[in-house]
Amino acid sequence: MHLFRILFFYEWRHFRAARGLVLLCGLLLATGLYGIYYGTTEVTRQRAQLAALPELTRRNVAELQVKFPGPADAGDIGYYHSTFAVHHPDAWAALSLGLRDVNPSYVKLRLLGLHNQLYATDNANPMKLLSGNFDLAFVLVYLLPLLIIALGFNLLSAEREEGILTLLLAQPVRPATVVAAKLAFRLALVLGLAGLLSVAGMLWAGVPLDGRVASWLALTALYCLFWFGVVLVVTAWQRPSAVNAVVLLGVWLVLVVLVPSLLNLAVAAARPVPQGLELTIRQREEIHAGWDKPKAETMNRFFALYPQWRDTATIRERFVWRWYYAFQHLGDQAVAPQAASYAHGLQARYNLVEQLNLLSPAINAQSSFNALAGSDLPAHLAFQRSATRYHDSLRAFYYPFLFRKVEFTHADYAREPQHSFTSVPELATAQHGLSKLLLSVAVVFGLGGLLLRLRPVSPL
Amino acid sequence: MIRSIAQKEFISTLRDRRFAVLSALVLVLLLAATLVGRASFRTLQRERQTAQGTVNEQFRNQPSRHPHRVAHYGSFAFRPKSGLSLLDGGVDSFTGSAVYLEAHQQNSVNFSQAQQSGSLIRFGEMTVAFVLQLLVPLLIIFLCFGAFTQERETGTLKLLLSQGVSLRQVAWGKITGYGQAVALVVTPALALAAALLFTGEEFASNTDLVARLALFGLGYAVYFFLIVVGSVVVSARQSSSRTALVMLLGLWILGGIILPKATANLGASIYPTITKAQLDADVHEEAQHGIDGHDPHDKRAEALKADLLKKYGVDSEDQLPVSLAGVQMAAGEEYSAKVYQQHFAALNATYERQNRLSDWAGLLNPYQAIRPLSMGVAGSDFGHYVHFQQAAEAYRYALVQRLNGLQAGMGHGDKERRLDAATWRELPVFAYQAPTLGWAWPHLLLPVAALLLWAAGLSWLGLRLISKTSVE
């Protein structure tokens, strides 16, 4: 143990002397801080954008109050009045933005058919989406392994190439202790950096101090450990530094770049998603056919779903709002199976990736971070379900006005249901991610240990 | 002498097992990317063509309706994939594929591939462009990092120079040799891609596509050339193979991963985007100063009515030969479309400003020069996307105004009447004509200039550095 401490201490002195490595660590720290800065400002911006929505609704109401100074037909209000279903980011989203830029964080809703409103996207620069987010999760998942590779590719080989290893091994010290001390020093350094960045990110983003803090730190630590395991395997293989660098970078390329992009192709092929296009086309047909169908037919179909309105007056007018909203809703009903299979298809893709991400700890780490932050696909699907329920509640609010012919007064605006939804973390996914990472770590360390035993460290 | 050095490098590269393995890997990936690209291109193209055909048929086969109902029924525009997008998908996966075209408003383009892929798409897509832009340079780095350091380490550089060759000649010889080796890997894949492209009937005898493909190949040739030169220069300036390799890999990571993301994110931070909700509200607010076609009590509508009565010399609405409602709709649409156009122009200008940061970064980073060039040539960049958006809007506006014209022509009391089903068959359907290379060219000038500057600069400055480098 004493020997280990000496070796560890000497590594520290070496490290301080190696300006390149210190620079590299500084660079990682800087990119990490930029990632935290970017993530928190992005979430702050999203919050500010969401906070501006009630004002838009208020202006809309004020305008309607001018347009309809007295009691109005609720049908007119339902048509001209828009409100928002909002998807608030969790504080953790600042550290792992996930798909929050690709998917809209609010949906503008009117009393009309839901499905041609639900999939509207927000303004987004596609070039920016293509480049992706520079958040802390990106720094940890993409860049941290590169630092580990830079620190570890010449763990033993440099000593060998400089002729120091012979001298070192001439001392009464086991090669394994040397390797362990060198690895431990680097591990401490990297874990320190990653921990520092994570804690800084959590403080900056103001996350609630719950169990997710430990989960995030454990995920980060295990992910670092995995890459050190890879370094251990390559070190135990005992090839020249240049070969080590190539191999390690190759592993990085395979796990962080190639496997995810190939998996993306495979998943798209294995789980085809019924195009959302069909859904919107079909819904338009259904809704607009409503104008041409006999009113009694439409109303009877509607009353089958809502028997409580069956006793309302028979429609004799050329146009009446309750009939209009009835066929809007029937349009939604007609595409309900397509909408469900679209959402199921997306979820099935996500589930398949969850199963296959054992192939790449990078994907695993990324999706676990996103799961903790509630910024991935399941969170968005949950939001869409919540927006659907909100639309239901809006209809439930307006139907008595429409079917009982109650006049809509200025006071009724305030009674309208409101919507708020905050991302929910997928703790189970993150837990799974942790155990899968643990397995990956065990595999690489097992392999490294085995190799060290099988191939004695040669000083030359 | 340059030739024999080149030949030696070329042959010894071919004999190198590591190179064989790596290039086989790159070749397989290139072929796979080409085939996958073609398959997904075909699927998406078929889906969108079918969808476009379906909505066009539905539009033509509407029953007799009032024209304004048809304007609200509207149409869809599906964005066709450009032919070369099978080589470089560009932003295609992140832009929606369909936009709903209806009266009174401009909608967002919905249903992007990215929304359907989950966070996997964040790790990048396996396309030909991805292999060419990031993996081939990596192959070049592994090939060239020891160009000078190894000769120096084994002492052969001195021997070479004692034959009366200059360092500059050695460098050129090596660059030529490595260039040949890279060409050997990349050319067959690109040739195959071209063959696959031109066997599809939709591309037969399409000169624009040939020109685009030629520029695509040329652009990558320059890109690879400058990376070979850069790697050889770094190899000459570094004392050991190890440091040369680490330095080159560091540059690859910086240029290929960190800088593109950082500049895109920085651009978005500096020039924030307005939300769609805010934009729609602003448009609505401004459009109120125009005519609200649906509101007959609107003051401006009153003025329009007075003008019409005067114009036709009649004193009541029911004597007008045209439908007042139709004329009001047309005037309202004209105004609101103009307001939308202004706001979308401002939004696109914001995006352009965000992207400009990345484009200018091409002068610092060759990857950020080849990327816009490649996408632009492939017809999958932001500019081409905007072109589609504008074509869809032009069609929407023309369609809605034509329907408003039909309504106006129905005369007073049009609301109670319908137009015959045959009317809808005479209206043109949406057909998108992708722009030519000539149209795209102005966007490509900066990346082309950046690439050429890099190639020329590296050849000149780099080789000057090499000739001053130490032999020991």
Short mmCIF file of N, CA and C in Angstrom, two decimals, chain A residues 34 38 49 53 56 59 63 79-80 84 98-99 101-104 106 108 119-134 138 142-143 146 153-154 158 161 241-242 245-246 249 252-253 256-258 260-261 264-265 275-277 281 284-285 288 291-292 318 342 346 349 353 362-363 366 370 376, chain B residues 36 47 55 58 63 65 69 72-76 78 90-91 94-95 97-98 100 108-111 115-120 122-124 126 130 135 138 142 242 245-246 249 252-253 257-258 261-262 264-266 268-269 273-278 280-281 284-285 288 292 294 347 351 354-355 371 375 382 416 418:
data_model
loop_
_atom_site.label_atom_id
_atom_site.label_comp_id
_atom_site.label_asym_id
_atom_site.label_seq_id
_atom_site.Cartn_x
_atom_site.Cartn_y
_atom_site.Cartn_z
N TYR A 34 -18.81 25.45 -20.60
CA TYR A 34 -19.61 26.01 -21.69
C TYR A 34 -20.89 25.18 -21.87
N TYR A 38 -24.47 26.65 -21.72
CA TYR A 38 -25.41 26.56 -22.84
C TYR A 38 -26.71 25.89 -22.40
N GLN A 49 -39.87 31.51 -22.84
CA GLN A 49 -40.82 31.39 -23.95
C GLN A 49 -42.16 30.86 -23.46
N LEU A 53 -46.40 32.70 -22.95
CA LEU A 53 -47.63 32.19 -23.58
C LEU A 53 -48.92 32.69 -22.90
N LEU A 56 -49.98 35.83 -24.33
CA LEU A 56 -50.60 35.71 -25.65
C LEU A 56 -52.07 35.34 -25.51
N ARG A 59 -53.99 38.38 -24.34
CA ARG A 59 -54.25 39.32 -25.44
C ARG A 59 -55.37 38.81 -26.33
N GLU A 63 -58.92 40.67 -26.94
CA GLU A 63 -59.41 40.95 -28.29
C GLU A 63 -60.84 40.43 -28.47
N TYR A 79 -63.92 28.91 -31.50
CA TYR A 79 -63.26 28.98 -32.79
C TYR A 79 -62.11 29.98 -32.78
N TYR A 80 -62.35 31.13 -32.17
CA TYR A 80 -61.34 32.20 -32.23
C TYR A 80 -60.39 32.22 -31.03
N PHE A 84 -52.90 27.31 -24.61
CA PHE A 84 -51.71 26.51 -24.82
C PHE A 84 -51.60 25.35 -23.83
N GLY A 98 -31.53 16.53 -24.32
CA GLY A 98 -32.25 15.47 -25.03
C GLY A 98 -32.90 15.96 -26.31
N LEU A 99 -34.19 15.69 -26.41
CA LEU A 99 -34.91 16.03 -27.64
C LEU A 99 -35.77 17.29 -27.46
N ASP A 101 -35.18 20.20 -28.14
CA ASP A 101 -35.13 21.15 -29.24
C ASP A 101 -35.88 20.63 -30.47
N VAL A 102 -35.91 19.31 -30.63
CA VAL A 102 -36.57 18.72 -31.80
C VAL A 102 -38.09 18.74 -31.60
N ASN A 103 -38.52 18.43 -30.39
CA ASN A 103 -39.95 18.41 -30.10
C ASN A 103 -40.39 19.74 -29.51
N PRO A 104 -41.58 20.22 -29.90
CA PRO A 104 -42.03 21.51 -29.39
C PRO A 104 -42.35 21.41 -27.90
N TYR A 106 -44.61 23.35 -26.44
CA TYR A 106 -45.99 23.77 -26.19
C TYR A 106 -46.82 23.41 -27.42
N LYS A 108 -50.39 24.80 -29.34
CA LYS A 108 -51.46 25.81 -29.35
C LYS A 108 -52.75 25.09 -29.69
N TYR A 119 -49.46 18.00 -33.67
CA TYR A 119 -48.13 17.69 -34.20
C TYR A 119 -47.41 18.91 -34.77
N ALA A 120 -48.02 20.10 -34.58
CA ALA A 120 -47.38 21.30 -35.11
C ALA A 120 -46.04 21.51 -34.42
N THR A 121 -45.01 21.81 -35.19
CA THR A 121 -43.69 22.01 -34.60
C THR A 121 -43.49 23.49 -34.30
N ASP A 122 -42.52 23.76 -33.46
CA ASP A 122 -42.17 25.13 -33.16
C ASP A 122 -41.14 25.60 -34.19
N ASN A 123 -40.89 26.89 -34.23
CA ASN A 123 -39.83 27.39 -35.10
C ASN A 123 -38.50 26.83 -34.64
N ALA A 124 -37.74 26.24 -35.55
CA ALA A 124 -36.41 25.74 -35.18
C ALA A 124 -35.52 25.77 -36.40
N ASN A 125 -34.29 26.16 -36.19
CA ASN A 125 -33.31 26.19 -37.28
C ASN A 125 -32.81 24.77 -37.52
N PRO A 126 -33.10 24.19 -38.68
CA PRO A 126 -32.69 22.79 -38.90
C PRO A 126 -31.17 22.57 -38.84
N MET A 127 -30.42 23.60 -39.22
CA MET A 127 -28.96 23.46 -39.14
C MET A 127 -28.51 23.31 -37.68
N LYS A 128 -29.19 24.04 -36.83
CA LYS A 128 -28.87 23.97 -35.41
C LYS A 128 -29.28 22.60 -34.86
N LEU A 129 -30.44 22.10 -35.29
CA LEU A 129 -30.89 20.78 -34.82
C LEU A 129 -29.91 19.71 -35.29
N LEU A 130 -29.43 19.86 -36.52
CA LEU A 130 -28.48 18.89 -37.06
C LEU A 130 -27.22 18.84 -36.21
N SER A 131 -26.74 20.00 -35.77
CA SER A 131 -25.51 20.01 -34.99
C SER A 131 -25.72 19.50 -33.58
N GLY A 132 -26.94 19.59 -33.08
CA GLY A 132 -27.23 19.05 -31.74
C GLY A 132 -26.85 20.00 -30.62
N ASN A 133 -27.12 19.56 -29.41
CA ASN A 133 -26.91 20.40 -28.24
C ASN A 133 -25.52 20.22 -27.65
N PHE A 134 -24.92 21.33 -27.25
CA PHE A 134 -23.63 21.28 -26.58
C PHE A 134 -23.89 21.38 -25.08
N PHE A 138 -23.39 15.93 -23.38
CA PHE A 138 -22.54 15.75 -24.56
C PHE A 138 -21.06 15.72 -24.15
N TYR A 142 -19.42 12.25 -24.91
CA TYR A 142 -18.57 12.28 -26.10
C TYR A 142 -17.11 12.58 -25.79
N LEU A 143 -16.92 13.64 -24.98
CA LEU A 143 -15.57 14.19 -24.86
C LEU A 143 -14.77 13.58 -23.72
N LEU A 146 -12.54 10.80 -24.54
CA LEU A 146 -11.35 11.20 -25.30
C LEU A 146 -10.25 11.66 -24.35
N PHE A 153 -3.48 6.27 -23.12
CA PHE A 153 -3.03 5.44 -24.24
C PHE A 153 -1.58 4.99 -24.10
N ASN A 154 -0.78 5.77 -23.33
CA ASN A 154 0.62 5.37 -23.18
C ASN A 154 0.96 5.04 -21.73
N ALA A 158 4.65 4.29 -22.74
CA ALA A 158 5.58 5.42 -22.73
C ALA A 158 6.78 5.08 -21.87
N GLU A 161 8.87 2.75 -23.85
CA GLU A 161 9.55 3.38 -24.96
C GLU A 161 10.67 4.30 -24.50
N SER A 241 2.76 2.78 -28.09
CA SER A 241 1.80 3.86 -27.83
C SER A 241 0.95 4.19 -29.04
N ALA A 242 1.55 4.27 -30.23
CA ALA A 242 0.80 4.67 -31.42
C ALA A 242 -0.30 3.67 -31.70
N ALA A 245 -3.06 4.16 -29.19
CA ALA A 245 -3.88 5.33 -29.49
C ALA A 245 -4.88 4.99 -30.59
N VAL A 246 -4.39 4.30 -31.61
CA VAL A 246 -5.27 3.95 -32.73
C VAL A 246 -6.40 3.03 -32.25
N LEU A 249 -8.87 4.92 -29.94
CA LEU A 249 -9.72 5.82 -30.70
C LEU A 249 -10.70 5.04 -31.56
N TRP A 252 -13.49 4.08 -29.38
CA TRP A 252 -14.34 5.26 -29.18
C TRP A 252 -15.24 5.48 -30.40
N LEU A 253 -14.61 5.41 -31.57
CA LEU A 253 -15.34 5.64 -32.82
C LEU A 253 -16.47 4.62 -32.97
N VAL A 256 -19.12 5.22 -29.88
CA VAL A 256 -19.77 6.52 -29.75
C VAL A 256 -20.34 6.99 -31.09
N VAL A 257 -19.77 6.52 -32.18
CA VAL A 257 -20.22 7.03 -33.48
C VAL A 257 -20.86 5.94 -34.34
N LEU A 258 -20.14 4.86 -34.55
CA LEU A 258 -20.63 3.87 -35.51
C LEU A 258 -21.84 3.07 -35.01
N PRO A 260 -24.10 3.71 -32.66
CA PRO A 260 -25.36 4.44 -32.62
C PRO A 260 -25.96 4.69 -34.00
N SER A 261 -25.10 5.07 -34.97
CA SER A 261 -25.69 5.40 -36.27
C SER A 261 -26.19 4.13 -36.98
N ASN A 264 -29.38 3.13 -35.29
CA ASN A 264 -30.48 4.00 -35.74
C ASN A 264 -31.11 3.43 -37.01
N LEU A 265 -30.25 2.99 -37.93
CA LEU A 265 -30.74 2.40 -39.18
C LEU A 265 -31.49 1.11 -38.89
N GLN A 275 -46.46 6.43 -40.79
CA GLN A 275 -46.22 7.86 -40.97
C GLN A 275 -47.35 8.71 -40.40
N GLY A 276 -46.95 9.78 -39.73
CA GLY A 276 -47.94 10.71 -39.22
C GLY A 276 -48.72 11.38 -40.34
N LEU A 277 -48.09 11.36 -41.54
CA LEU A 277 -48.74 12.00 -42.69
C LEU A 277 -50.12 11.43 -42.95
N ILE A 281 -53.78 13.39 -43.15
CA ILE A 281 -54.56 13.38 -44.40
C ILE A 281 -55.95 12.82 -44.14
N ARG A 284 -58.23 15.14 -42.16
CA ARG A 284 -58.79 16.24 -42.95
C ARG A 284 -60.01 15.75 -43.74
N GLU A 285 -59.85 14.56 -44.35
CA GLU A 285 -60.97 14.01 -45.12
C GLU A 285 -62.20 13.86 -44.25
N HIS A 288 -63.70 17.34 -43.14
CA HIS A 288 -64.35 18.14 -44.18
C HIS A 288 -65.54 17.42 -44.80
N TRP A 291 -69.08 18.38 -43.40
CA TRP A 291 -69.93 19.43 -43.95
C TRP A 291 -70.99 18.86 -44.89
N ASP A 292 -70.63 17.77 -45.57
CA ASP A 292 -71.49 17.29 -46.64
C ASP A 292 -72.44 16.18 -46.20
N ARG A 318 -79.06 25.95 -40.89
CA ARG A 318 -78.08 25.62 -41.93
C ARG A 318 -76.69 25.39 -41.29
N TYR A 342 -49.23 5.43 -34.13
CA TYR A 342 -48.08 6.32 -34.33
C TYR A 342 -47.30 6.45 -33.02
N LEU A 346 -43.49 4.91 -32.06
CA LEU A 346 -42.36 5.67 -31.54
C LEU A 346 -41.86 5.05 -30.23
N ARG A 349 -39.89 1.90 -30.86
CA ARG A 349 -38.52 2.19 -31.28
C ARG A 349 -37.65 2.50 -30.08
N VAL A 353 -34.35 0.42 -28.63
CA VAL A 353 -33.05 1.04 -28.37
C VAL A 353 -32.62 0.76 -26.94
N ALA A 362 -22.06 4.26 -24.49
CA ALA A 362 -22.29 5.68 -24.78
C ALA A 362 -23.79 5.96 -24.95
N ILE A 363 -24.46 5.11 -25.72
CA ILE A 363 -25.91 5.29 -25.90
C ILE A 363 -26.60 5.12 -24.56
N GLN A 366 -26.09 8.17 -22.46
CA GLN A 366 -26.88 9.29 -22.98
C GLN A 366 -28.36 9.11 -22.65
N ASN A 370 -30.74 11.41 -20.27
CA ASN A 370 -31.99 11.99 -20.77
C ASN A 370 -33.18 11.52 -19.94
N ASP A 376 -36.46 13.05 -22.99
CA ASP A 376 -36.41 12.13 -24.12
C ASP A 376 -37.79 11.91 -24.70
N VAL B 36 -27.90 1.87 -48.06
CA VAL B 36 -28.92 2.29 -47.10
C VAL B 36 -29.52 3.63 -47.53
N GLU B 47 -43.15 7.17 -50.29
CA GLU B 47 -44.16 7.60 -49.32
C GLU B 47 -44.69 8.99 -49.65
N VAL B 55 -53.41 13.20 -51.85
CA VAL B 55 -54.08 14.46 -51.54
C VAL B 55 -54.49 15.18 -52.82
N GLN B 58 -57.63 13.51 -53.92
CA GLN B 58 -58.72 13.93 -53.03
C GLN B 58 -59.19 15.32 -53.38
N PRO B 63 -66.56 16.87 -53.72
CA PRO B 63 -67.93 17.09 -54.19
C PRO B 63 -68.15 18.58 -54.47
N ARG B 65 -68.85 22.11 -53.70
CA ARG B 65 -68.67 22.82 -52.43
C ARG B 65 -68.61 24.30 -52.70
N ARG B 69 -65.00 26.92 -48.62
CA ARG B 69 -64.85 25.63 -47.93
C ARG B 69 -63.66 24.88 -48.48
N HIS B 72 -60.53 26.22 -47.11
CA HIS B 72 -60.24 25.72 -45.76
C HIS B 72 -59.85 24.25 -45.78
N TYR B 73 -60.43 23.53 -46.75
CA TYR B 73 -60.05 22.12 -46.94
C TYR B 73 -58.56 22.08 -47.30
N GLY B 74 -58.16 22.98 -48.18
CA GLY B 74 -56.76 23.19 -48.47
C GLY B 74 -56.07 22.01 -49.13
N SER B 75 -54.76 21.99 -48.99
CA SER B 75 -53.99 20.91 -49.61
C SER B 75 -52.73 20.69 -48.77
N PHE B 76 -51.97 19.69 -49.16
CA PHE B 76 -50.69 19.44 -48.50
C PHE B 76 -49.57 19.56 -49.51
N PHE B 78 -45.79 18.02 -49.92
CA PHE B 78 -44.80 17.10 -49.38
C PHE B 78 -43.46 17.42 -50.00
N GLY B 90 -27.97 15.93 -45.29
CA GLY B 90 -28.00 17.30 -44.78
C GLY B 90 -29.00 17.49 -43.66
N VAL B 91 -29.80 18.54 -43.77
CA VAL B 91 -30.76 18.83 -42.70
C VAL B 91 -32.09 18.12 -42.92
N PHE B 94 -34.09 16.72 -40.18
CA PHE B 94 -34.50 17.65 -39.13
C PHE B 94 -35.54 18.65 -39.60
N THR B 95 -35.84 18.62 -40.89
CA THR B 95 -36.93 19.47 -41.37
C THR B 95 -38.13 18.56 -41.50
N SER B 97 -41.56 16.96 -43.22
CA SER B 97 -41.74 16.48 -44.58
C SER B 97 -43.02 16.99 -45.20
N ALA B 98 -43.95 17.48 -44.39
CA ALA B 98 -45.23 17.88 -44.96
C ALA B 98 -45.72 19.18 -44.35
N TYR B 100 -49.26 21.69 -44.24
CA TYR B 100 -50.66 21.81 -44.56
C TYR B 100 -50.91 23.21 -45.10
N SER B 108 -46.60 25.23 -39.95
CA SER B 108 -45.23 24.73 -39.84
C SER B 108 -45.11 23.44 -40.66
N VAL B 109 -43.88 23.11 -41.03
CA VAL B 109 -43.62 21.87 -41.77
C VAL B 109 -43.42 20.78 -40.73
N ASN B 110 -44.32 19.80 -40.70
CA ASN B 110 -44.34 18.83 -39.60
C ASN B 110 -43.80 17.45 -39.97
N PHE B 111 -43.66 16.61 -38.98
CA PHE B 111 -43.25 15.21 -39.11
C PHE B 111 -41.83 15.06 -39.65
N GLN B 115 -37.85 13.51 -35.14
CA GLN B 115 -38.85 13.33 -34.10
C GLN B 115 -39.22 11.86 -33.94
N GLN B 116 -38.93 11.08 -34.99
CA GLN B 116 -39.31 9.67 -34.95
C GLN B 116 -38.15 8.77 -34.59
N SER B 117 -36.96 9.35 -34.39
CA SER B 117 -35.78 8.51 -34.16
C SER B 117 -35.33 8.45 -32.72
N GLY B 118 -35.90 9.26 -31.86
CA GLY B 118 -35.40 9.29 -30.49
C GLY B 118 -34.02 9.90 -30.45
N SER B 119 -33.33 9.78 -29.31
CA SER B 119 -32.06 10.50 -29.19
C SER B 119 -30.91 9.82 -29.92
N LEU B 120 -31.15 8.65 -30.53
CA LEU B 120 -30.08 8.00 -31.29
C LEU B 120 -29.57 8.90 -32.41
N ARG B 122 -29.01 11.80 -32.47
CA ARG B 122 -28.03 12.76 -31.97
C ARG B 122 -26.60 12.31 -32.21
N PHE B 123 -26.39 11.02 -32.33
CA PHE B 123 -25.03 10.51 -32.51
C PHE B 123 -24.59 10.59 -33.97
N GLY B 124 -25.47 11.05 -34.82
CA GLY B 124 -25.12 11.19 -36.23
C GLY B 124 -25.74 10.11 -37.07
N MET B 126 -25.65 7.54 -40.44
CA MET B 126 -24.71 6.85 -41.31
C MET B 126 -25.04 7.17 -42.77
N PHE B 130 -21.18 11.38 -44.22
CA PHE B 130 -20.60 11.19 -42.89
C PHE B 130 -19.29 10.40 -42.99
N LEU B 135 -14.83 9.92 -41.47
CA LEU B 135 -14.07 8.67 -41.36
C LEU B 135 -12.89 8.61 -42.33
N LEU B 138 -9.98 10.37 -40.97
CA LEU B 138 -9.36 9.56 -39.92
C LEU B 138 -8.43 8.52 -40.55
N PHE B 142 -4.35 8.15 -40.03
CA PHE B 142 -3.63 6.93 -39.68
C PHE B 142 -2.61 6.57 -40.74
N ARG B 242 4.34 9.47 -32.23
CA ARG B 242 3.31 9.49 -31.22
C ARG B 242 2.70 10.88 -31.10
N LEU B 245 0.64 11.78 -34.17
CA LEU B 245 -0.67 11.12 -34.19
C LEU B 245 -1.64 11.79 -33.22
N VAL B 246 -1.15 12.01 -32.00
CA VAL B 246 -2.03 12.61 -31.00
C VAL B 246 -2.48 13.99 -31.44
N LEU B 249 -5.09 13.63 -34.24
CA LEU B 249 -6.38 13.18 -33.71
C LEU B 249 -7.07 14.30 -32.94
N TRP B 252 -8.61 16.51 -35.38
CA TRP B 252 -9.82 15.87 -35.95
C TRP B 252 -11.02 16.05 -35.02
N ILE B 253 -10.78 15.82 -33.73
CA ILE B 253 -11.87 15.94 -32.76
C ILE B 253 -12.35 17.39 -32.68
N ILE B 257 -15.90 17.53 -34.38
CA ILE B 257 -16.94 17.32 -33.38
C ILE B 257 -17.22 18.57 -32.55
N ILE B 258 -16.16 19.15 -31.99
CA ILE B 258 -16.41 20.24 -31.04
C ILE B 258 -16.81 21.54 -31.75
N LYS B 261 -20.44 21.87 -33.48
CA LYS B 261 -21.51 21.95 -32.49
C LYS B 261 -21.44 23.29 -31.75
N ALA B 262 -20.22 23.67 -31.37
CA ALA B 262 -20.08 24.91 -30.60
C ALA B 262 -20.53 26.11 -31.42
N ALA B 264 -22.65 26.20 -33.96
CA ALA B 264 -24.11 26.18 -34.17
C ALA B 264 -24.83 26.62 -32.91
N ASN B 265 -24.35 26.15 -31.75
CA ASN B 265 -24.98 26.50 -30.48
C ASN B 265 -24.77 27.97 -30.14
N LEU B 266 -23.56 28.44 -30.44
CA LEU B 266 -23.24 29.84 -30.17
C LEU B 266 -24.13 30.73 -31.04
N ALA B 268 -27.05 30.11 -32.22
CA ALA B 268 -28.42 30.12 -31.71
C ALA B 268 -28.53 30.95 -30.43
N SER B 269 -27.43 30.98 -29.64
CA SER B 269 -27.47 31.78 -28.41
C SER B 269 -27.43 33.27 -28.73
N THR B 273 -34.25 32.74 -31.56
CA THR B 273 -35.36 32.56 -32.50
C THR B 273 -36.67 32.88 -31.80
N ILE B 274 -37.58 33.50 -32.52
CA ILE B 274 -38.90 33.81 -32.00
C ILE B 274 -39.74 32.52 -32.07
N THR B 275 -40.62 32.30 -31.08
CA THR B 275 -41.43 31.07 -31.12
C THR B 275 -42.53 31.22 -32.17
N LYS B 276 -43.03 30.08 -32.62
CA LYS B 276 -44.12 30.07 -33.60
C LYS B 276 -45.35 30.74 -33.00
N ALA B 277 -45.60 30.51 -31.70
CA ALA B 277 -46.77 31.10 -31.05
C ALA B 277 -46.68 32.62 -31.10
N GLN B 278 -45.49 33.14 -30.78
CA GLN B 278 -45.28 34.58 -30.78
C GLN B 278 -45.42 35.13 -32.20
N ASP B 280 -47.07 33.87 -34.74
CA ASP B 280 -48.47 33.84 -35.17
C ASP B 280 -49.26 34.99 -34.53
N ALA B 281 -48.97 35.23 -33.25
CA ALA B 281 -49.69 36.32 -32.55
C ALA B 281 -49.33 37.66 -33.18
N HIS B 284 -51.04 37.97 -36.47
CA HIS B 284 -52.45 38.21 -36.26
C HIS B 284 -52.70 39.68 -35.91
N GLU B 285 -51.85 40.19 -35.01
CA GLU B 285 -52.00 41.57 -34.58
C GLU B 285 -51.88 42.53 -35.76
N GLN B 288 -54.66 42.44 -38.44
CA GLN B 288 -55.90 43.12 -38.06
C GLN B 288 -56.00 44.47 -38.72
N ASP B 292 -60.41 41.66 -42.33
CA ASP B 292 -60.77 40.33 -41.86
C ASP B 292 -61.92 39.83 -42.73
N HIS B 294 -63.60 37.24 -42.68
CA HIS B 294 -64.70 36.56 -42.03
C HIS B 294 -65.60 37.52 -41.25
N LEU B 347 -37.66 35.69 -39.83
CA LEU B 347 -37.26 34.46 -39.12
C LEU B 347 -36.12 33.77 -39.88
N TYR B 351 -32.23 32.76 -38.88
CA TYR B 351 -31.56 31.47 -39.09
C TYR B 351 -30.28 31.65 -39.90
N GLN B 354 -27.67 32.90 -37.75
CA GLN B 354 -27.16 31.82 -36.88
C GLN B 354 -26.20 30.93 -37.66
N ASN B 355 -26.58 30.61 -38.90
CA ASN B 355 -25.77 29.69 -39.69
C ASN B 355 -24.49 30.32 -40.22
N ARG B 371 -18.80 20.61 -45.34
CA ARG B 371 -20.16 20.24 -44.96
C ARG B 371 -21.22 21.07 -45.69
N MET B 375 -23.75 19.52 -48.61
CA MET B 375 -25.21 19.60 -48.46
C MET B 375 -25.83 20.45 -49.56
N PHE B 382 -30.04 24.14 -45.86
CA PHE B 382 -31.09 25.04 -45.39
C PHE B 382 -31.69 25.84 -46.54
N GLU B 416 -75.11 30.61 -50.09
CA GLU B 416 -76.11 29.55 -50.18
C GLU B 416 -75.84 28.60 -51.34
N ARG B 418 -73.18 26.39 -54.21
CA ARG B 418 -71.95 25.61 -54.31
C ARG B 418 -71.48 25.61 -55.75
#
